[in-house]
Amino acid sequence: MAKYKMHLLVCGGTGCSASKSTEIVDNLHLSLKEKGLENDVQVILTGCFGFCEKGPIVKVMPDNTFYTEVKPEDAAEIIAEHVIKGRKVTRLLYTDPENKEHIADAKHMGFYKKQLRIALRNCGFIDPENIEEYISNDGYAAIAKVLTEMASEEVINEIKLSGLRGRGGGGFPTGVKWEIASKNHADQKYVVCNADEGDPGAFMDRSILEGDPHSVIEAMTINGFAIGATKGLIYIRAEYPLAIHRLQIAIGQAREYGLLGKNIFGSGFDFDIELRYGAGAFVCGEETALIHSMEGQRGEPTFKPPFPAQSGYLQKPTNVNNVETYANIPIIILKGANWFNKIGTEKSKGTKVFALAGQINNVGLIEVPMGITLREVIYEIGGGIKNGRAFKAVQTGGPSGGCLTEKHLDTPIDYDNLIAAGSMMGSGGMVVMDDTSCMVSIAKFYLEFTVEESCGKCTPCRVGNKRLHEILEKITKGNGTMEDLEALRNLAGVIKDTALCGLGQTSPNPVLSTLDNFWDEYVEHVKDKKCRAGVCKSLMRYVIDKDACVGCTACARNCPVNAISGEKKMPHVINDELCIKCGACIERCKFNAISIK
Amino acid sequence: MIKVKLAEDKINKIKEICTSFGNKAGEAINVLHKVQGEFGYLPAEVQEVIAKELNVSVANIYGIVTFYSFFTMIPKGEHPISICMGTACYVRGSEKILDEFKRQLKIAIGETTPDGKFSLNCLRCVGACGLAPVVLIGDKVYGRVTTDKVQEIIGEYKA
């Protein structure tokens, strides 16, 4: 990197790419060429910076200037002003929402202040398609250390000592998992990276693979050495074309550099990696289902034991870890377990990446030390609730997790605290909801997901969740009874106790946690036939206030079903029979004359 | 007798793909990915050829095709529309967007318009949650979609 005086880092994650970040790169190149600066300034398309809300992002190094919401036509100005004259383009800087001041340096932004980037250390910093950049940031130094200085037991001990737990959701200690796999002897063992990120609203694994694919390749190689496996497989969703593309490039480069293949670092250790593609099945995130899918079968889970560490892919001992877990490995080897285990809480070490989404000001990808509170995440990093509305709930753990409320805001986040609060860590989706979200509908939304994604192998999940969904449907339609609420709780308990796999056992969690935390809202739906958030269509009526209506006809003209009638300059009326409750009239009314009753 | 409706060259193409994966049953998912990439969808006739080549039952292949949501037995429209129904998009109103697409195109989820131009589907999270609610048409991502923008978006592809 040394030969360039300046670097322009442009975010090439999925979100920013959708907002034309590759065009920005083209225009930057063009402007640099025009000014004859192409040999002095380097333009790099990096992985995700995390601040997706304000994308596309362009970062100027070495001065760490952070430009937000950049458009392709801004490229020329950045070159002419910042690069040549050294004047920052103020209008593209991030504006602090509190004091309205422009912040030039990313370090001072509320979004980044409390973050600690370990797994994401290279995302948004290096060019993921260039192995040299990874190497110049200590890349492949950990595998070099492992292969030349360490015995496999030492590697496993280091990971055990670090306290790293699986980042895919369950939180099983990684070192222990490796130890079990290492003790099972076989002529062939396998290392598998689970990149089947299926939780709706979670995109951390994708960002790591897009922004720093080599870290996963290096970690899998270390894992292979530790347990005595020579083959690695990455099971990745077909829905992630960019991540697949970058992994293919990275694997090719690693082979070219002799970092994958035969006799790595002259140590006599062989290791290579292949990609396997998912085909859209949530259950394949469960490790036994994932293994069956890799074998070319339907991705149905099987009973454990035998665990994959005993009999996994092609009946051979197999170690399955998640992408984020792997991203932590190289740096633990380099900096040592005693560095890593100082971060976090007593039982949950290190950091966790969360995909912060929903009704929050700063949507994006964040990495925080374990033990941080939800309040710090939502209000300090996330910048609070959108449009100044009231916080209602935060959902963690996806379809296996639950909704937490105001009273949980000061709970330190770690694996055990989240389970105690009725949710779970999950893979790291964190969806924030305000008072426009109906909690009964949210529970129904997750159940819809589970019903659709249930593999159908065991009855509690296949039939039980369908019944749960039907009861919730009945309640949102206004036909629920208090007995239904009782039935929900009982059935949820049965599914939890009797489903075959982890996904089935956790599928009633969204129902149970909303019943616990939002009981009043359920009762309102049942007894008062009311949805306070105004989401359940069957429970609401649109009404025009005849005193406030000026008869501008805006609502009538925009009603898709012609349910609104009235003379010009006279109060209008909505025909309840025809109204489909789409809300188009409310959006159009400038006089606040329409309300939901 | 099975009435094979496929043209000779298409059958040969499928066979070629199966051979490239060594005609191994364990490669069924990779074969299906490749074949769907070639034909756009996986009708029963295509599955019969694959089953024969990989030496497994048609039921086995059908079981895989219907298990994974990525595989489809219905041809998609020229411009496949996918509405993201991930949680982040859902809480930012993707259901309303879906309703509007349904209303304007006059088709339900999983259907294709009679002229074959558009098909409508839901998907679970493309990971562009910062742009929620998100709609995909082909590979193009439309972010922060509102019901007002739906007509404009469809219009781009009508010409």
mmCIF file of N, CA and C in Angstrom, chain A residues 14-15 18-19 52-53 199-203 206 235 237-239 276-281 283-284 293-300 357-360 363 386 431-433 437 441-442 445-446 448-449 452 455 537 560 582 587-588, chain B residues 25-30 33 59-60 62-71 84-96 99-100 103 122-132 139-144 146-148:
data_model
loop_
_atom_site.group_PDB
_atom_site.id
_atom_site.type_symbol
_atom_site.label_atom_id
_atom_site.label_comp_id
_atom_site.label_asym_id
_atom_site.label_seq_id
_atom_site.Cartn_x
_atom_site.Cartn_y
_atom_site.Cartn_z
ATOM 1 N N THR A 14 -23.415 -5.250 -0.342
ATOM 2 C CA THR A 14 -24.639 -5.367 -1.145
ATOM 3 C C THR A 14 -25.487 -4.092 -1.107
ATOM 4 N N GLY A 15 -25.628 -3.500 0.078
ATOM 5 C CA GLY A 15 -26.448 -2.305 0.217
ATOM 6 C C GLY A 15 -25.900 -1.150 -0.604
ATOM 7 N N ALA A 18 -26.030 -1.579 -4.350
ATOM 8 C CA ALA A 18 -27.362 -1.308 -4.888
ATOM 9 C C ALA A 18 -27.559 0.186 -5.086
ATOM 10 N N SER A 19 -26.804 1.002 -4.334
ATOM 11 C CA SER A 19 -26.889 2.448 -4.494
ATOM 12 C C SER A 19 -25.722 2.952 -5.346
ATOM 13 N N CYS A 52 -24.737 1.201 6.903
ATOM 14 C CA CYS A 52 -25.544 1.053 5.687
ATOM 15 C C CYS A 52 -26.592 2.150 5.534
ATOM 16 N N GLU A 53 -27.058 2.704 6.672
ATOM 17 C CA GLU A 53 -28.103 3.714 6.644
ATOM 18 C C GLU A 53 -27.717 4.895 5.754
ATOM 19 N N ASP A 199 -31.457 -16.374 8.851
ATOM 20 C CA ASP A 199 -32.334 -15.536 9.664
ATOM 21 C C ASP A 199 -32.732 -14.298 8.886
ATOM 22 N N PRO A 200 -34.038 -14.015 8.798
ATOM 23 C CA PRO A 200 -34.398 -12.780 8.109
ATOM 24 C C PRO A 200 -33.901 -11.582 8.918
ATOM 25 N N GLY A 201 -33.260 -10.658 8.267
ATOM 26 C CA GLY A 201 -32.774 -9.478 8.975
ATOM 27 C C GLY A 201 -31.371 -9.620 9.511
ATOM 28 N N ALA A 202 -30.655 -10.671 9.089
ATOM 29 C CA ALA A 202 -29.281 -10.859 9.557
ATOM 30 C C ALA A 202 -28.353 -10.922 8.353
ATOM 31 N N PHE A 203 -27.279 -10.131 8.380
ATOM 32 C CA PHE A 203 -26.393 -10.137 7.227
ATOM 33 C C PHE A 203 -24.921 -10.007 7.601
ATOM 34 N N ARG A 206 -22.588 -12.638 5.640
ATOM 35 C CA ARG A 206 -22.409 -12.195 4.263
ATOM 36 C C ARG A 206 -21.389 -11.055 4.188
ATOM 37 N N TYR A 235 -20.398 -24.133 2.994
ATOM 38 C CA TYR A 235 -21.783 -24.259 2.540
ATOM 39 C C TYR A 235 -22.390 -22.870 2.543
ATOM 40 N N ARG A 237 -25.200 -19.865 0.904
ATOM 41 C CA ARG A 237 -26.491 -19.635 0.254
ATOM 42 C C ARG A 237 -26.300 -19.188 -1.188
ATOM 43 N N ALA A 238 -27.110 -19.733 -2.075
ATOM 44 C CA ALA A 238 -27.061 -19.320 -3.481
ATOM 45 C C ALA A 238 -27.552 -17.880 -3.639
ATOM 46 N N GLU A 239 -28.241 -17.349 -2.586
ATOM 47 C CA GLU A 239 -28.767 -15.981 -2.658
ATOM 48 C C GLU A 239 -27.683 -14.927 -2.457
ATOM 49 N N ARG A 276 -19.893 -25.365 -1.515
ATOM 50 C CA ARG A 276 -21.143 -26.092 -1.742
ATOM 51 C C ARG A 276 -22.272 -25.076 -1.630
ATOM 52 N N TYR A 277 -23.232 -25.152 -2.545
ATOM 53 C CA TYR A 277 -24.275 -24.138 -2.552
ATOM 54 C C TYR A 277 -25.577 -24.611 -1.933
ATOM 55 N N GLY A 278 -26.157 -23.750 -1.116
ATOM 56 C CA GLY A 278 -27.476 -24.015 -0.573
ATOM 57 C C GLY A 278 -28.502 -23.695 -1.642
ATOM 58 N N ALA A 279 -29.750 -24.016 -1.366
ATOM 59 C CA ALA A 279 -30.770 -23.758 -2.379
ATOM 60 C C ALA A 279 -32.020 -23.173 -1.741
ATOM 61 N N GLY A 280 -31.823 -22.451 -0.645
ATOM 62 C CA GLY A 280 -32.960 -21.780 -0.043
ATOM 63 C C GLY A 280 -33.753 -22.671 0.886
ATOM 64 N N ALA A 281 -33.177 -23.019 2.012
ATOM 65 C CA ALA A 281 -33.914 -23.762 3.028
ATOM 66 C C ALA A 281 -33.326 -23.351 4.373
ATOM 67 N N VAL A 283 -33.773 -24.428 7.318
ATOM 68 C CA VAL A 283 -33.396 -25.510 8.224
ATOM 69 C C VAL A 283 -31.964 -25.976 7.975
ATOM 70 N N CYS A 284 -31.417 -25.699 6.793
ATOM 71 C CA CYS A 284 -30.050 -26.122 6.480
ATOM 72 C C CYS A 284 -28.995 -25.396 7.310
ATOM 73 N N SER A 293 -27.673 -31.801 3.166
ATOM 74 C CA SER A 293 -27.809 -30.988 1.962
ATOM 75 C C SER A 293 -26.520 -31.039 1.145
ATOM 76 N N MET A 294 -25.376 -31.026 1.825
ATOM 77 C CA MET A 294 -24.096 -31.104 1.109
ATOM 78 C C MET A 294 -23.923 -32.447 0.414
ATOM 79 N N GLU A 295 -24.587 -33.456 0.953
ATOM 80 C CA GLU A 295 -24.509 -34.787 0.344
ATOM 81 C C GLU A 295 -25.491 -34.924 -0.821
ATOM 82 N N GLY A 296 -26.197 -33.833 -1.139
ATOM 83 C CA GLY A 296 -27.105 -33.842 -2.283
ATOM 84 C C GLY A 296 -28.498 -34.348 -1.956
ATOM 85 N N GLN A 297 -28.866 -34.316 -0.673
ATOM 86 C CA GLN A 297 -30.194 -34.795 -0.293
ATOM 87 C C GLN A 297 -31.063 -33.641 0.191
ATOM 88 N N ARG A 298 -32.305 -33.978 0.538
ATOM 89 C CA ARG A 298 -33.155 -32.988 1.194
ATOM 90 C C ARG A 298 -32.496 -32.633 2.529
ATOM 91 N N GLY A 299 -32.527 -31.337 2.855
ATOM 92 C CA GLY A 299 -31.849 -30.903 4.074
ATOM 93 C C GLY A 299 -32.677 -31.113 5.311
ATOM 94 N N GLU A 300 -32.843 -32.369 5.701
ATOM 95 C CA GLU A 300 -33.607 -32.661 6.910
ATOM 96 C C GLU A 300 -32.656 -33.012 8.046
ATOM 97 N N ALA A 357 -31.276 -3.386 12.553
ATOM 98 C CA ALA A 357 -32.224 -3.023 11.499
ATOM 99 C C ALA A 357 -33.573 -2.664 12.099
ATOM 100 N N GLY A 358 -34.493 -2.287 11.254
ATOM 101 C CA GLY A 358 -35.826 -1.934 11.708
ATOM 102 C C GLY A 358 -35.984 -0.433 11.877
ATOM 103 N N GLN A 359 -36.848 -0.041 12.833
ATOM 104 C CA GLN A 359 -37.185 1.371 13.007
ATOM 105 C C GLN A 359 -36.141 2.097 13.839
ATOM 106 N N ILE A 360 -34.922 2.134 13.341
ATOM 107 C CA ILE A 360 -33.844 2.760 14.079
ATOM 108 C C ILE A 360 -33.104 3.695 13.136
ATOM 109 N N VAL A 363 -29.242 2.220 10.730
ATOM 110 C CA VAL A 363 -29.261 0.809 10.360
ATOM 111 C C VAL A 363 -27.860 0.431 9.916
ATOM 112 N N LYS A 386 -36.359 5.852 14.943
ATOM 113 C CA LYS A 386 -36.663 6.699 13.771
ATOM 114 C C LYS A 386 -37.830 7.644 14.041
ATOM 115 N N VAL A 431 -33.619 -6.547 15.423
ATOM 116 C CA VAL A 431 -34.595 -5.713 14.728
ATOM 117 C C VAL A 431 -35.358 -4.881 15.743
ATOM 118 N N VAL A 432 -35.257 -3.576 15.603
ATOM 119 C CA VAL A 432 -35.862 -2.663 16.556
ATOM 120 C C VAL A 432 -37.259 -2.265 16.076
ATOM 121 N N MET A 433 -38.212 -2.268 17.019
ATOM 122 C CA MET A 433 -39.585 -1.931 16.651
ATOM 123 C C MET A 433 -40.091 -0.755 17.471
ATOM 124 N N SER A 437 -45.526 -1.181 15.486
ATOM 125 C CA SER A 437 -45.492 -2.628 15.302
ATOM 126 C C SER A 437 -46.467 -3.299 16.253
ATOM 127 N N SER A 441 -48.999 -9.497 15.576
ATOM 128 C CA SER A 441 -48.656 -9.678 14.165
ATOM 129 C C SER A 441 -47.206 -10.097 13.982
ATOM 130 N N ILE A 442 -46.329 -9.560 14.844
ATOM 131 C CA ILE A 442 -44.913 -9.938 14.744
ATOM 132 C C ILE A 442 -44.765 -11.433 15.042
ATOM 133 N N PHE A 445 -45.929 -13.220 12.106
ATOM 134 C CA PHE A 445 -44.940 -13.103 11.031
ATOM 135 C C PHE A 445 -43.861 -14.189 11.164
ATOM 136 N N TYR A 446 -43.337 -14.365 12.387
ATOM 137 C CA TYR A 446 -42.297 -15.382 12.570
ATOM 138 C C TYR A 446 -42.845 -16.792 12.396
ATOM 139 N N GLU A 448 -45.297 -17.640 10.460
ATOM 140 C CA GLU A 448 -45.477 -17.826 9.028
ATOM 141 C C GLU A 448 -44.175 -18.338 8.431
ATOM 142 N N PHE A 449 -43.087 -17.707 8.877
ATOM 143 C CA PHE A 449 -41.757 -18.095 8.423
ATOM 144 C C PHE A 449 -41.465 -19.543 8.789
ATOM 145 N N GLU A 452 -43.519 -22.080 6.838
ATOM 146 C CA GLU A 452 -43.020 -22.226 5.481
ATOM 147 C C GLU A 452 -41.700 -22.984 5.436
ATOM 148 N N CYS A 455 -39.101 -28.341 7.833
ATOM 149 C CA CYS A 455 -38.760 -29.358 6.838
ATOM 150 C C CYS A 455 -39.822 -30.441 6.790
ATOM 151 N N LYS A 537 -55.788 -5.364 10.180
ATOM 152 C CA LYS A 537 -56.798 -4.699 9.355
ATOM 153 C C LYS A 537 -58.237 -5.001 9.787
ATOM 154 N N PRO A 560 -57.779 3.311 -4.100
ATOM 155 C CA PRO A 560 -57.684 2.337 -5.197
ATOM 156 C C PRO A 560 -58.992 1.598 -5.467
ATOM 157 N N CYS A 582 -56.099 0.109 3.077
ATOM 158 C CA CYS A 582 -54.728 0.172 2.573
ATOM 159 C C CYS A 582 -53.977 1.365 3.142
ATOM 160 N N GLU A 587 -52.303 8.747 3.994
ATOM 161 C CA GLU A 587 -51.042 9.290 3.492
ATOM 162 C C GLU A 587 -51.280 10.574 2.695
ATOM 163 N N ARG A 588 -52.418 10.647 1.978
ATOM 164 C CA ARG A 588 -52.667 11.792 1.100
ATOM 165 C C ARG A 588 -53.297 12.985 1.815
ATOM 166 N N ALA B 25 -25.058 -39.103 -7.717
ATOM 167 C CA ALA B 25 -26.292 -38.729 -7.022
ATOM 168 C C ALA B 25 -26.016 -37.643 -5.984
ATOM 169 N N GLY B 26 -24.832 -37.678 -5.379
ATOM 170 C CA GLY B 26 -24.466 -36.698 -4.357
ATOM 171 C C GLY B 26 -24.342 -35.285 -4.903
ATOM 172 N N GLU B 27 -24.243 -35.164 -6.220
ATOM 173 C CA GLU B 27 -24.112 -33.844 -6.849
ATOM 174 C C GLU B 27 -25.460 -33.313 -7.340
ATOM 175 N N ALA B 28 -26.538 -33.977 -6.943
ATOM 176 C CA ALA B 28 -27.865 -33.618 -7.467
ATOM 177 C C ALA B 28 -28.176 -32.126 -7.343
ATOM 178 N N ILE B 29 -27.852 -31.538 -6.180
ATOM 179 C CA ILE B 29 -28.199 -30.129 -5.984
ATOM 180 C C ILE B 29 -27.404 -29.237 -6.945
ATOM 181 N N ASN B 30 -26.122 -29.550 -7.126
ATOM 182 C CA ASN B 30 -25.314 -28.772 -8.065
ATOM 183 C C ASN B 30 -25.837 -28.913 -9.487
ATOM 184 N N HIS B 33 -28.970 -26.807 -9.837
ATOM 185 C CA HIS B 33 -28.610 -25.385 -9.945
ATOM 186 C C HIS B 33 -28.226 -25.043 -11.384
ATOM 187 N N ALA B 59 -38.775 -39.601 -8.016
ATOM 188 C CA ALA B 59 -39.310 -39.133 -6.734
ATOM 189 C C ALA B 59 -38.213 -38.465 -5.912
ATOM 190 N N ASN B 60 -37.031 -39.042 -5.968
ATOM 191 C CA ASN B 60 -35.894 -38.500 -5.231
ATOM 192 C C ASN B 60 -35.565 -37.077 -5.711
ATOM 193 N N TYR B 62 -37.549 -35.095 -7.497
ATOM 194 C CA TYR B 62 -38.720 -34.253 -7.220
ATOM 195 C C TYR B 62 -38.710 -33.809 -5.751
ATOM 196 N N GLY B 63 -38.316 -34.730 -4.872
ATOM 197 C CA GLY B 63 -38.233 -34.429 -3.441
ATOM 198 C C GLY B 63 -37.262 -33.288 -3.171
ATOM 199 N N ILE B 64 -36.153 -33.288 -3.880
ATOM 200 C CA ILE B 64 -35.159 -32.224 -3.690
ATOM 201 C C ILE B 64 -35.679 -30.905 -4.265
ATOM 202 N N VAL B 65 -36.233 -30.964 -5.474
ATOM 203 C CA VAL B 65 -36.719 -29.747 -6.148
ATOM 204 C C VAL B 65 -37.779 -29.040 -5.303
ATOM 205 N N THR B 66 -38.693 -29.827 -4.728
ATOM 206 C CA THR B 66 -39.782 -29.210 -3.970
ATOM 207 C C THR B 66 -39.354 -28.820 -2.556
ATOM 208 N N PHE B 67 -38.246 -29.371 -2.074
ATOM 209 C CA PHE B 67 -37.777 -29.049 -0.721
ATOM 210 C C PHE B 67 -37.155 -27.654 -0.667
ATOM 211 N N TYR B 68 -36.352 -27.335 -1.676
ATOM 212 C CA TYR B 68 -35.613 -26.076 -1.650
ATOM 213 C C TYR B 68 -36.355 -24.979 -2.408
ATOM 214 N N SER B 69 -36.486 -23.832 -1.757
ATOM 215 C CA SER B 69 -37.278 -22.761 -2.370
ATOM 216 C C SER B 69 -36.608 -22.154 -3.593
ATOM 217 N N PHE B 70 -35.311 -22.367 -3.743
ATOM 218 C CA PHE B 70 -34.593 -21.787 -4.882
ATOM 219 C C PHE B 70 -35.005 -22.451 -6.199
ATOM 220 N N PHE B 71 -35.436 -23.707 -6.114
ATOM 221 C CA PHE B 71 -35.830 -24.428 -7.332
ATOM 222 C C PHE B 71 -37.308 -24.210 -7.624
ATOM 223 N N CYS B 84 -38.746 -8.354 -0.675
ATOM 224 C CA CYS B 84 -38.085 -8.872 0.517
ATOM 225 C C CYS B 84 -39.056 -8.872 1.686
ATOM 226 N N MET B 85 -39.211 -10.041 2.308
ATOM 227 C CA MET B 85 -40.095 -10.162 3.468
ATOM 228 C C MET B 85 -39.276 -10.472 4.717
ATOM 229 N N GLY B 86 -38.020 -10.045 4.712
ATOM 230 C CA GLY B 86 -37.206 -10.179 5.918
ATOM 231 C C GLY B 86 -37.792 -9.290 7.000
ATOM 232 N N THR B 87 -37.394 -9.522 8.254
ATOM 233 C CA THR B 87 -37.996 -8.784 9.364
ATOM 234 C C THR B 87 -37.810 -7.281 9.216
ATOM 235 N N ALA B 88 -36.605 -6.876 8.784
ATOM 236 C CA ALA B 88 -36.323 -5.449 8.694
ATOM 237 C C ALA B 88 -37.230 -4.784 7.673
ATOM 238 N N CYS B 89 -37.439 -5.459 6.550
ATOM 239 C CA CYS B 89 -38.323 -4.903 5.519
ATOM 240 C C CYS B 89 -39.775 -4.973 5.984
ATOM 241 N N TYR B 90 -40.112 -6.054 6.698
ATOM 242 C CA TYR B 90 -41.490 -6.225 7.169
ATOM 243 C C TYR B 90 -41.887 -5.084 8.101
ATOM 244 N N VAL B 91 -41.017 -4.757 9.064
ATOM 245 C CA VAL B 91 -41.394 -3.690 10.000
ATOM 246 C C VAL B 91 -41.356 -2.321 9.326
ATOM 247 N N ARG B 92 -40.728 -2.231 8.162
ATOM 248 C CA ARG B 92 -40.759 -0.960 7.435
ATOM 249 C C ARG B 92 -41.787 -0.998 6.293
ATOM 250 N N GLY B 93 -42.745 -1.932 6.389
ATOM 251 C CA GLY B 93 -43.902 -1.860 5.507
ATOM 252 C C GLY B 93 -43.861 -2.622 4.201
ATOM 253 N N SER B 94 -43.104 -3.740 4.134
ATOM 254 C CA SER B 94 -43.016 -4.441 2.850
ATOM 255 C C SER B 94 -44.332 -5.113 2.454
ATOM 256 N N GLU B 95 -45.190 -5.387 3.436
ATOM 257 C CA GLU B 95 -46.453 -6.041 3.111
ATOM 258 C C GLU B 95 -47.328 -5.133 2.229
ATOM 259 N N LYS B 96 -47.299 -3.839 2.529
ATOM 260 C CA LYS B 96 -48.062 -2.876 1.730
ATOM 261 C C LYS B 96 -47.520 -2.816 0.302
ATOM 262 N N ASP B 99 -48.746 -5.847 -1.553
ATOM 263 C CA ASP B 99 -50.156 -5.678 -1.936
ATOM 264 C C ASP B 99 -50.285 -4.802 -3.184
ATOM 265 N N GLU B 100 -49.470 -3.757 -3.233
ATOM 266 C CA GLU B 100 -49.541 -2.825 -4.358
ATOM 267 C C GLU B 100 -49.082 -3.499 -5.663
ATOM 268 N N ARG B 103 -51.820 -5.790 -6.779
ATOM 269 C CA ARG B 103 -52.946 -5.047 -7.310
ATOM 270 C C ARG B 103 -52.651 -4.550 -8.729
ATOM 271 N N CYS B 122 -41.876 -13.692 -3.051
ATOM 272 C CA CYS B 122 -41.322 -13.113 -1.838
ATOM 273 C C CYS B 122 -39.986 -13.774 -1.584
ATOM 274 N N LEU B 123 -39.084 -13.072 -0.960
ATOM 275 C CA LEU B 123 -37.870 -13.740 -0.510
ATOM 276 C C LEU B 123 -37.527 -13.250 0.880
ATOM 277 N N ARG B 124 -36.650 -13.987 1.524
ATOM 278 C CA ARG B 124 -36.308 -13.686 2.916
ATOM 279 C C ARG B 124 -34.942 -13.048 3.001
ATOM 280 N N CYS B 125 -34.915 -11.755 3.096
ATOM 281 C CA CYS B 125 -33.699 -11.003 3.384
ATOM 282 C C CYS B 125 -32.590 -11.159 2.355
ATOM 283 N N VAL B 126 -32.334 -10.083 1.644
ATOM 284 C CA VAL B 126 -31.176 -10.050 0.760
ATOM 285 C C VAL B 126 -30.004 -9.398 1.473
ATOM 286 N N GLY B 127 -30.235 -8.960 2.698
ATOM 287 C CA GLY B 127 -29.146 -8.382 3.480
ATOM 288 C C GLY B 127 -28.899 -6.912 3.187
ATOM 289 N N ALA B 128 -29.817 -6.266 2.473
ATOM 290 C CA ALA B 128 -29.667 -4.834 2.237
ATOM 291 C C ALA B 128 -30.625 -4.095 3.165
ATOM 292 N N CYS B 129 -30.619 -4.472 4.457
ATOM 293 C CA CYS B 129 -31.601 -3.982 5.407
ATOM 294 C C CYS B 129 -31.539 -2.464 5.588
ATOM 295 N N GLY B 130 -30.403 -1.866 5.247
ATOM 296 C CA GLY B 130 -30.281 -0.418 5.355
ATOM 297 C C GLY B 130 -31.178 0.289 4.366
ATOM 298 N N LEU B 131 -31.573 -0.431 3.330
ATOM 299 C CA LEU B 131 -32.395 0.167 2.287
ATOM 300 C C LEU B 131 -33.859 -0.268 2.402
ATOM 301 N N ALA B 132 -34.226 -0.892 3.504
ATOM 302 C CA ALA B 132 -35.567 -1.453 3.668
ATOM 303 C C ALA B 132 -36.650 -0.402 3.449
ATOM 304 N N ASP B 139 -31.692 -8.849 -11.089
ATOM 305 C CA ASP B 139 -30.623 -8.658 -10.119
ATOM 306 C C ASP B 139 -30.590 -7.240 -9.579
ATOM 307 N N LYS B 140 -31.468 -6.382 -10.100
ATOM 308 C CA LYS B 140 -31.418 -4.981 -9.684
ATOM 309 C C LYS B 140 -32.174 -4.771 -8.374
ATOM 310 N N VAL B 141 -31.505 -4.055 -7.450
ATOM 311 C CA VAL B 141 -32.096 -3.818 -6.135
ATOM 312 C C VAL B 141 -32.725 -2.432 -6.083
ATOM 313 N N TYR B 142 -33.978 -2.348 -5.677
ATOM 314 C CA TYR B 142 -34.625 -1.066 -5.453
ATOM 315 C C TYR B 142 -34.809 -0.902 -3.949
ATOM 316 N N GLY B 143 -34.252 0.180 -3.403
ATOM 317 C CA GLY B 143 -34.326 0.389 -1.967
ATOM 318 C C GLY B 143 -35.316 1.470 -1.599
ATOM 319 N N ARG B 144 -35.707 1.482 -0.311
ATOM 320 C CA ARG B 144 -36.644 2.467 0.251
ATOM 321 C C ARG B 144 -37.869 2.648 -0.644
ATOM 322 N N THR B 146 -41.660 2.839 -1.773
ATOM 323 C CA THR B 146 -42.946 3.216 -1.195
ATOM 324 C C THR B 146 -44.033 2.787 -2.175
ATOM 325 N N THR B 147 -45.283 2.746 -1.709
ATOM 326 C CA THR B 147 -46.365 2.319 -2.599
ATOM 327 C C THR B 147 -46.459 3.252 -3.815
ATOM 328 N N ASP B 148 -46.098 4.521 -3.615
ATOM 329 C CA ASP B 148 -46.125 5.487 -4.718
ATOM 330 C C ASP B 148 -45.177 5.123 -5.854
#
